[in-house]
Amino acid sequence: MNPRLLACCLLLPLLHACGAPPPPPPQPARTVRVFTVGADPSRGARDYSGEVRARHETVLAFRLAGRISQRLVDAGAPVGAGQVLARLDPADVTLLAADAEARRAQAEAELQRHRELRTRNFISQSALESRETAYQAALAQAGLARNQVSYATLTAERAGTVAAVLAEAGQVVAAGQPVIRLAPDGDREVALALPEADAAELKVGDTAEVTLWAQEGRRLVGRLREIAAAADPASRTYAARVALPEAEPRLPVGLSASVRFPRPAAPDQLVVPTTALFQKDQGFAVWKLDEEGVLTLVPVSVLRYADLGAVIGGGLAAGDRIVAAGGHRLAEGEKVKVAPTAPGAVDGQRP
């Protein structure tokens, strides 16, 4: 054989080996955020913002019109029963009372004189009765005028706290116009507004957990006392009150509070993040992870959507781990890596 041809035959395998591309490196496992079904014991609860109020708030007003001459309390001031809160200028009502008292005295003198004349038969019985009627009318007018003088002073009927001042000294107010809102000592409640869907699910007597923003770490247990029968026309929410039997009678009104109604989902109706749902054919599915991080596509049925996510009615069990988001980039049997859990989150994701 030709030596040159033999050398070429021996070099061909070596040249082929040198020109072959190296095998591709193994792809790193994808990192995904994981949500544990049923891991959060508070899941299914609802949180609302509210304000501490007195159960029976009183709006105080003068019973007659006039100019406010004095306002003796400020908002937030504690007051006692019978304490004077404000006064009207008494000039006009004092003059009216003096006039009514003078007319009463005149009517009384006339009645006394007519009684003496009647004893002597100088006048008829009907004339005496007419004077007695006039005296009774004058007496009533004098009493009414004295009441008008007392109405010029606004007093607290019960001990409590001034929740708001609605008029100032020097202001002319009409009869019945609100001047001071008083929060009497006693039962305290939290006023809040419920969305339409939640108002339909809650019922009077449900347990509520109340947290006061100004008193960190303090939790009170209350009861849903009432839900308005009609929605507010502007906000389309229902006013509700949560009674606080454990609160102090003098708990300051106006404090901000968070109200939670614990309502865990039913065992066969678990809540998952909507971002975890993956479209499959005509339904939905989620990516489920086993202990080694291998993915399996599990079909689920969505019963309804809530504020916390999608309520599913089968396919998963409490404790299952699913991919919280990005399911369209994954494949069946793929092995993934779980992302670190952020502080305060549940497996890195909250619905």
CSV table of C-alpha atoms in Angstrom, one decimal:
chain,number,residue,atom,x,y,z
A,1,MET,CA,0.0,0.0,0.0
A,2,ASN,CA,1.1,3.5,-0.7
A,3,PRO,CA,2.7,4.9,2.5
A,4,ARG,CA,1.1,8.3,1.9
A,5,LEU,CA,-2.4,6.7,1.6
A,6,LEU,CA,-1.8,4.7,4.7
A,7,ALA,CA,-0.8,7.8,6.7
A,8,CYS,CA,-4.0,9.6,5.5
A,9,CYS,CA,-6.2,6.7,6.6
A,10,LEU,CA,-4.6,6.8,10.1
A,11,LEU,CA,-5.0,10.6,10.5
A,12,LEU,CA,-8.7,10.8,9.4
A,13,PRO,CA,-10.1,9.5,12.8
A,14,LEU,CA,-7.8,11.9,14.7
A,15,LEU,CA,-8.9,14.8,12.6
A,16,HIS,CA,-12.6,13.9,13.0
A,17,ALA,CA,-12.2,13.6,16.8
A,18,CYS,CA,-10.6,17.1,17.0
A,19,GLY,CA,-13.3,18.7,15.0
A,20,ALA,CA,-16.3,17.2,16.9
A,21,PRO,CA,-18.2,19.7,19.2
A,22,PRO,CA,-18.1,19.0,22.9
A,23,PRO,CA,-21.2,17.6,24.5
A,24,PRO,CA,-23.6,20.4,25.9
A,25,PRO,CA,-23.2,21.1,29.6
A,26,PRO,CA,-26.2,20.0,31.8
A,27,GLN,CA,-28.8,22.8,32.2
A,28,PRO,CA,-29.2,24.2,35.7
A,29,ALA,CA,-32.5,23.5,37.4
A,30,ARG,CA,-34.9,26.4,37.3
A,31,THR,CA,-35.6,28.3,40.5
A,32,VAL,CA,-39.3,28.7,41.3
A,33,ARG,CA,-41.3,30.2,44.1
A,34,VAL,CA,-43.4,27.6,45.9
A,35,PHE,CA,-46.7,27.9,47.7
A,36,THR,CA,-47.7,25.3,50.3
A,37,VAL,CA,-51.4,24.6,50.2
A,38,GLY,CA,-53.0,25.1,53.6
A,39,ALA,CA,-49.7,26.1,55.2
A,40,ASP,CA,-51.0,29.5,56.5
A,41,PRO,CA,-53.5,28.9,59.4
A,42,SER,CA,-55.0,32.4,58.9
A,43,ARG,CA,-55.8,31.7,55.2
A,44,GLY,CA,-59.4,32.3,54.5
A,45,ALA,CA,-59.6,35.2,57.0
A,46,ARG,CA,-60.6,38.7,56.1
A,47,ASP,CA,-58.9,41.9,57.4
A,48,TYR,CA,-60.6,45.3,57.5
A,49,SER,CA,-59.6,48.7,58.8
A,50,GLY,CA,-62.0,50.2,61.4
A,51,GLU,CA,-62.2,52.9,64.1
A,52,VAL,CA,-63.0,52.6,67.8
A,53,ARG,CA,-66.3,54.2,68.6
A,54,ALA,CA,-68.7,54.3,71.6
A,55,ARG,CA,-71.7,52.2,71.2
A,56,HIS,CA,-74.1,55.0,72.1
A,57,GLU,CA,-72.7,58.3,70.9
A,58,THR,CA,-74.7,61.5,71.7
A,59,VAL,CA,-74.8,64.6,69.5
A,60,LEU,CA,-75.5,67.5,71.9
A,61,ALA,CA,-77.2,70.6,70.7
A,62,PHE,CA,-79.0,73.7,72.1
A,63,ARG,CA,-82.7,73.6,72.2
A,64,LEU,CA,-83.0,77.2,71.0
A,65,ALA,CA,-81.3,79.4,68.5
A,66,GLY,CA,-78.6,81.9,69.6
A,67,ARG,CA,-75.0,83.0,69.6
A,68,ILE,CA,-72.5,80.8,71.5
A,69,SER,CA,-70.8,82.9,74.1
A,70,GLN,CA,-68.6,80.2,75.7
A,71,ARG,CA,-67.2,76.8,74.8
A,72,LEU,CA,-65.8,75.3,77.9
A,73,VAL,CA,-64.4,71.9,76.6
A,74,ASP,CA,-62.1,70.7,73.8
A,75,ALA,CA,-62.1,67.6,71.8
A,76,GLY,CA,-60.7,64.6,73.8
A,77,ALA,CA,-61.5,66.2,77.2
A,78,PRO,CA,-63.1,63.9,79.8
A,79,VAL,CA,-66.4,65.3,81.2
A,80,GLY,CA,-68.6,64.3,84.1
A,81,ALA,CA,-72.4,64.0,84.3
A,82,GLY,CA,-74.0,67.5,84.5
A,83,GLN,CA,-70.8,69.4,83.5
A,84,VAL,CA,-71.4,72.6,81.6
A,85,LEU,CA,-70.0,72.3,78.0
A,86,ALA,CA,-71.1,75.5,76.3
A,87,ARG,CA,-73.4,78.5,76.8
A,88,LEU,CA,-75.5,80.8,74.6
A,89,ASP,CA,-75.7,84.5,75.1
A,90,PRO,CA,-78.5,84.7,77.7
A,91,ALA,CA,-79.6,88.3,77.0
A,92,ASP,CA,-82.6,87.7,74.9
A,93,VAL,CA,-83.9,84.7,76.9
A,94,THR,CA,-83.4,86.6,80.2
A,95,LEU,CA,-85.5,89.4,78.9
A,96,LEU,CA,-88.2,87.1,77.8
A,97,ALA,CA,-88.2,85.3,81.1
A,98,ALA,CA,-88.5,88.7,83.0
A,99,ASP,CA,-91.4,89.7,80.8
A,100,ALA,CA,-93.2,86.3,81.3
A,101,GLU,CA,-92.6,86.6,85.1
A,102,ALA,CA,-94.1,90.1,85.2
A,103,ARG,CA,-97.2,88.9,83.3
A,104,ARG,CA,-97.5,86.0,85.7
A,105,ALA,CA,-97.4,88.4,88.7
A,106,GLN,CA,-99.9,90.7,87.1
A,107,ALA,CA,-102.3,87.8,86.4
A,108,GLU,CA,-101.9,86.6,89.9
A,109,ALA,CA,-102.8,90.0,91.4
A,110,GLU,CA,-105.8,90.2,89.1
A,111,LEU,CA,-106.9,86.8,90.2
A,112,GLN,CA,-106.6,87.7,93.8
A,113,ARG,CA,-108.7,90.8,93.4
A,114,HIS,CA,-111.4,89.0,91.5
A,115,ARG,CA,-111.6,86.4,94.2
A,116,GLU,CA,-112.3,89.1,96.8
A,117,LEU,CA,-114.9,90.6,94.5
A,118,ARG,CA,-116.6,87.3,94.1
A,119,THR,CA,-116.9,86.8,97.8
A,120,ARG,CA,-118.9,90.0,97.9
A,121,ASN,CA,-121.0,89.0,94.8
A,122,PHE,CA,-119.7,92.0,92.8
A,123,ILE,CA,-118.7,89.7,89.8
A,124,SER,CA,-120.1,86.5,88.4
A,125,GLN,CA,-118.5,83.1,88.7
A,126,SER,CA,-117.7,83.0,85.0
A,127,ALA,CA,-115.7,86.2,85.3
A,128,LEU,CA,-113.7,84.6,88.2
A,129,GLU,CA,-113.1,81.5,86.1
A,130,SER,CA,-111.9,83.6,83.2
A,131,ARG,CA,-109.3,85.2,85.4
A,132,GLU,CA,-108.2,81.9,86.8
A,133,THR,CA,-107.7,80.6,83.2
A,134,ALA,CA,-105.7,83.7,82.4
A,135,TYR,CA,-103.5,83.2,85.4
A,136,GLN,CA,-102.8,79.5,84.5
A,137,ALA,CA,-101.8,80.6,81.0
A,138,ALA,CA,-99.4,83.3,82.4
A,139,LEU,CA,-98.0,80.8,84.9
A,140,ALA,CA,-97.3,78.3,82.1
A,141,GLN,CA,-95.6,81.0,80.0
A,142,ALA,CA,-93.4,82.0,82.9
A,143,GLY,CA,-92.4,78.3,83.4
A,144,LEU,CA,-91.7,78.0,79.7
A,145,ALA,CA,-89.5,81.2,79.8
A,146,ARG,CA,-87.5,79.8,82.7
A,147,ASN,CA,-86.9,76.6,80.7
A,148,GLN,CA,-85.7,78.7,77.8
A,149,VAL,CA,-83.1,80.3,80.2
A,150,SER,CA,-81.9,76.8,81.2
A,151,TYR,CA,-81.7,75.7,77.6
A,152,ALA,CA,-79.1,78.4,77.0
A,153,THR,CA,-76.6,76.2,78.9
A,154,LEU,CA,-75.4,72.9,77.3
A,155,THR,CA,-74.6,70.2,79.8
A,156,ALA,CA,-73.4,66.6,79.6
A,157,GLU,CA,-76.1,64.1,80.5
A,158,ARG,CA,-73.6,61.3,81.1
A,159,ALA,CA,-69.9,61.0,81.9
A,160,GLY,CA,-67.7,60.4,78.9
A,161,THR,CA,-65.3,62.0,76.4
A,162,VAL,CA,-65.7,64.8,74.0
A,163,ALA,CA,-65.4,63.1,70.6
A,164,ALA,CA,-65.7,66.2,68.4
A,165,VAL,CA,-66.4,69.9,68.7
A,166,LEU,CA,-68.8,71.0,65.9
A,167,ALA,CA,-69.3,74.7,66.7
A,168,GLU,CA,-67.1,77.5,68.1
A,169,ALA,CA,-67.7,80.5,70.4
A,170,GLY,CA,-69.2,83.4,68.5
A,171,GLN,CA,-71.0,81.2,66.1
A,172,VAL,CA,-74.8,81.7,65.7
A,173,VAL,CA,-76.5,78.3,65.7
A,174,ALA,CA,-80.0,77.2,65.1
A,175,ALA,CA,-82.1,75.1,67.5
A,176,GLY,CA,-81.0,71.5,67.3
A,177,GLN,CA,-77.8,72.2,65.3
A,178,PRO,CA,-75.0,69.8,66.5
A,179,VAL,CA,-72.4,71.5,68.8
A,180,ILE,CA,-70.6,68.7,70.6
A,181,ARG,CA,-70.4,64.9,70.0
A,182,LEU,CA,-70.0,63.1,73.2
A,183,ALA,CA,-68.8,59.5,73.6
A,184,PRO,CA,-70.2,58.3,76.9
A,185,ASP,CA,-68.1,55.9,79.1
A,186,GLY,CA,-69.2,52.3,78.6
A,187,ASP,CA,-69.3,49.8,75.8
A,188,ARG,CA,-66.8,50.3,73.0
A,189,GLU,CA,-67.1,49.1,69.4
A,190,VAL,CA,-65.2,49.1,66.1
A,191,ALA,CA,-67.0,50.7,63.2
A,192,LEU,CA,-66.0,49.3,59.8
A,193,ALA,CA,-67.3,48.9,56.2
A,194,LEU,CA,-67.9,45.5,54.6
A,195,PRO,CA,-67.8,44.8,50.8
A,196,GLU,CA,-71.0,43.3,49.4
A,197,ALA,CA,-69.6,39.8,49.0
A,198,ASP,CA,-68.2,39.7,52.6
A,199,ALA,CA,-71.4,41.2,54.0
A,200,ALA,CA,-73.4,38.3,52.5
A,201,GLU,CA,-71.1,35.7,54.0
A,202,LEU,CA,-70.8,37.1,57.5
A,203,LYS,CA,-73.5,37.0,60.1
A,204,VAL,CA,-74.3,38.6,63.4
A,205,GLY,CA,-72.4,36.9,66.2
A,206,ASP,CA,-69.3,35.9,64.3
A,207,THR,CA,-66.1,36.1,66.2
A,208,ALA,CA,-63.7,38.9,65.3
A,209,GLU,CA,-60.0,39.5,66.2
A,210,VAL,CA,-59.3,43.2,66.8
A,211,THR,CA,-55.8,44.7,66.8
A,212,LEU,CA,-55.3,48.3,67.9
A,213,TRP,CA,-52.7,50.1,65.9
A,214,ALA,CA,-51.7,52.4,68.8
A,215,GLN,CA,-51.3,49.5,71.2
A,216,GLU,CA,-49.0,47.0,69.3
A,217,GLY,CA,-49.3,43.5,70.3
A,218,ARG,CA,-52.7,43.9,72.0
A,219,ARG,CA,-55.5,41.8,70.6
A,220,LEU,CA,-59.1,41.9,71.6
A,221,VAL,CA,-61.8,39.3,70.9
A,222,GLY,CA,-65.1,40.8,69.7
A,223,ARG,CA,-68.4,39.8,68.2
A,224,LEU,CA,-70.1,41.2,65.1
A,225,ARG,CA,-73.0,43.0,66.6
A,226,GLU,CA,-74.8,44.4,63.6
A,227,ILE,CA,-74.6,44.8,59.8
A,228,ALA,CA,-76.5,47.5,58.0
A,229,ALA,CA,-79.5,46.4,56.0
A,230,ALA,CA,-78.7,48.8,53.1
A,231,ALA,CA,-75.5,49.6,51.4
A,232,ASP,CA,-74.0,53.1,51.4
A,233,PRO,CA,-75.0,54.7,48.1
A,234,ALA,CA,-71.6,56.2,47.5
A,235,SER,CA,-69.1,53.4,48.5
A,236,ARG,CA,-71.5,50.4,48.0
A,237,THR,CA,-70.3,49.0,51.3
A,238,TYR,CA,-72.3,47.9,54.4
A,239,ALA,CA,-71.6,49.6,57.7
A,240,ALA,CA,-71.0,47.1,60.5
A,241,ARG,CA,-70.1,47.2,64.2
A,242,VAL,CA,-68.0,44.8,66.2
A,243,ALA,CA,-68.6,44.9,70.0
A,244,LEU,CA,-65.6,44.8,72.3
A,245,PRO,CA,-66.7,43.3,75.6
A,246,GLU,CA,-63.1,43.1,76.9
A,247,ALA,CA,-62.3,46.8,76.2
A,248,GLU,CA,-62.0,49.4,79.0
A,249,PRO,CA,-65.1,51.7,79.4
A,250,ARG,CA,-62.8,54.7,78.8
A,251,LEU,CA,-60.9,53.4,75.8
A,252,PRO,CA,-60.2,56.5,73.6
A,253,VAL,CA,-62.5,56.8,70.7
A,254,GLY,CA,-61.1,57.3,67.2
A,255,LEU,CA,-58.3,54.8,67.5
A,256,SER,CA,-57.5,52.9,64.3
A,257,ALA,CA,-58.0,49.2,64.5
A,258,SER,CA,-57.6,46.1,62.3
A,259,VAL,CA,-60.5,43.6,62.4
A,260,ARG,CA,-60.1,40.0,61.2
A,261,PHE,CA,-62.9,37.4,60.9
A,262,PRO,CA,-61.3,34.0,61.0
A,263,ARG,CA,-63.0,31.9,58.3
A,264,PRO,CA,-60.7,29.1,57.3
A,265,ALA,CA,-61.5,27.5,53.9
A,266,ALA,CA,-63.3,24.2,53.9
A,267,PRO,CA,-61.1,21.1,53.7
A,268,ASP,CA,-62.3,20.3,50.2
A,269,GLN,CA,-62.1,23.9,49.1
A,270,LEU,CA,-58.5,25.1,49.3
A,271,VAL,CA,-57.3,28.6,48.2
A,272,VAL,CA,-54.3,28.9,45.9
A,273,PRO,CA,-52.8,32.0,44.2
A,274,THR,CA,-54.3,32.8,40.9
A,275,THR,CA,-50.8,33.1,39.4
A,276,ALA,CA,-50.3,29.4,40.1
A,277,LEU,CA,-53.1,28.3,37.7
A,278,PHE,CA,-51.9,26.9,34.4
A,279,GLN,CA,-54.3,26.7,31.4
A,280,LYS,CA,-54.7,23.1,30.2
A,281,ASP,CA,-57.2,22.3,27.5
A,282,GLN,CA,-60.6,23.6,28.7
A,283,GLY,CA,-59.6,23.7,32.4
A,284,PHE,CA,-56.9,24.6,34.8
A,285,ALA,CA,-54.0,22.8,36.4
A,286,VAL,CA,-51.1,23.5,38.7
A,287,TRP,CA,-47.5,22.3,38.9
A,288,LYS,CA,-47.0,20.1,42.0
A,289,LEU,CA,-43.6,19.3,43.4
A,290,ASP,CA,-42.6,16.1,45.0
A,291,GLU,CA,-40.0,15.8,47.7
A,292,GLU,CA,-37.2,15.8,45.2
A,293,GLY,CA,-38.5,18.8,43.3
A,294,VAL,CA,-39.8,16.9,40.3
A,295,LEU,CA,-42.9,18.6,38.6
A,296,THR,CA,-46.2,16.9,38.0
A,297,LEU,CA,-49.1,18.7,36.2
A,298,VAL,CA,-52.2,18.2,38.4
A,299,PRO,CA,-55.7,19.3,37.0
A,300,VAL,CA,-57.8,21.3,39.4
A,301,SER,CA,-61.3,22.7,39.3
A,302,VAL,CA,-61.8,26.4,40.2
A,303,LEU,CA,-65.0,27.0,42.2
A,304,ARG,CA,-64.8,30.7,42.5
A,305,TYR,CA,-62.4,33.6,42.9
A,306,ALA,CA,-61.8,35.4,46.2
A,307,ASP,CA,-59.7,38.3,47.4
A,308,LEU,CA,-57.0,35.8,48.5
A,309,GLY,CA,-56.9,33.8,45.3
A,310,ALA,CA,-58.8,31.0,43.6
A,311,VAL,CA,-60.9,28.5,45.5
A,312,ILE,CA,-60.3,25.1,44.1
A,313,GLY,CA,-62.5,22.1,44.8
A,314,GLY,CA,-60.2,19.1,44.3
A,315,GLY,CA,-57.0,17.7,43.0
A,316,LEU,CA,-54.8,18.9,45.9
A,317,ALA,CA,-54.5,18.3,49.6
A,318,ALA,CA,-53.4,20.5,52.5
A,319,GLY,CA,-49.6,20.4,52.6
A,320,ASP,CA,-49.0,19.9,48.9
A,321,ARG,CA,-46.4,22.2,47.4
A,322,ILE,CA,-47.1,23.9,44.1
A,323,VAL,CA,-45.4,26.4,41.8
A,324,ALA,CA,-46.7,29.9,42.7
A,325,ALA,CA,-46.1,31.5,39.3
A,326,GLY,CA,-44.5,31.0,35.9
A,327,GLY,CA,-46.0,27.7,35.1
A,328,HIS,CA,-46.0,28.3,31.3
A,329,ARG,CA,-42.2,27.9,31.3
A,330,LEU,CA,-42.1,24.5,33.0
A,331,ALA,CA,-42.4,20.9,31.7
A,332,GLU,CA,-43.7,17.6,33.0
A,333,GLY,CA,-41.0,15.7,34.9
A,334,GLU,CA,-38.7,18.7,35.1
A,335,LYS,CA,-36.7,19.1,38.3
A,336,VAL,CA,-36.7,22.6,39.8
A,337,LYS,CA,-35.1,24.3,42.7
A,338,VAL,CA,-37.1,26.1,45.4
A,339,ALA,CA,-36.4,29.8,45.9
A,340,PRO,CA,-35.5,31.0,49.4
A,341,THR,CA,-38.5,32.1,51.5
A,342,ALA,CA,-38.7,35.8,52.2
A,343,PRO,CA,-39.2,36.8,55.8
A,344,GLY,CA,-42.9,36.9,56.8
A,345,ALA,CA,-44.0,35.0,53.7
A,346,VAL,CA,-45.3,31.5,53.2
A,347,ASP,CA,-42.9,29.6,51.0
A,348,GLY,CA,-42.1,32.8,49.3
A,349,GLN,CA,-45.6,33.6,48.2
A,350,ARG,CA,-48.8,34.8,49.7
A,351,PRO,CA,-52.0,34.9,47.6
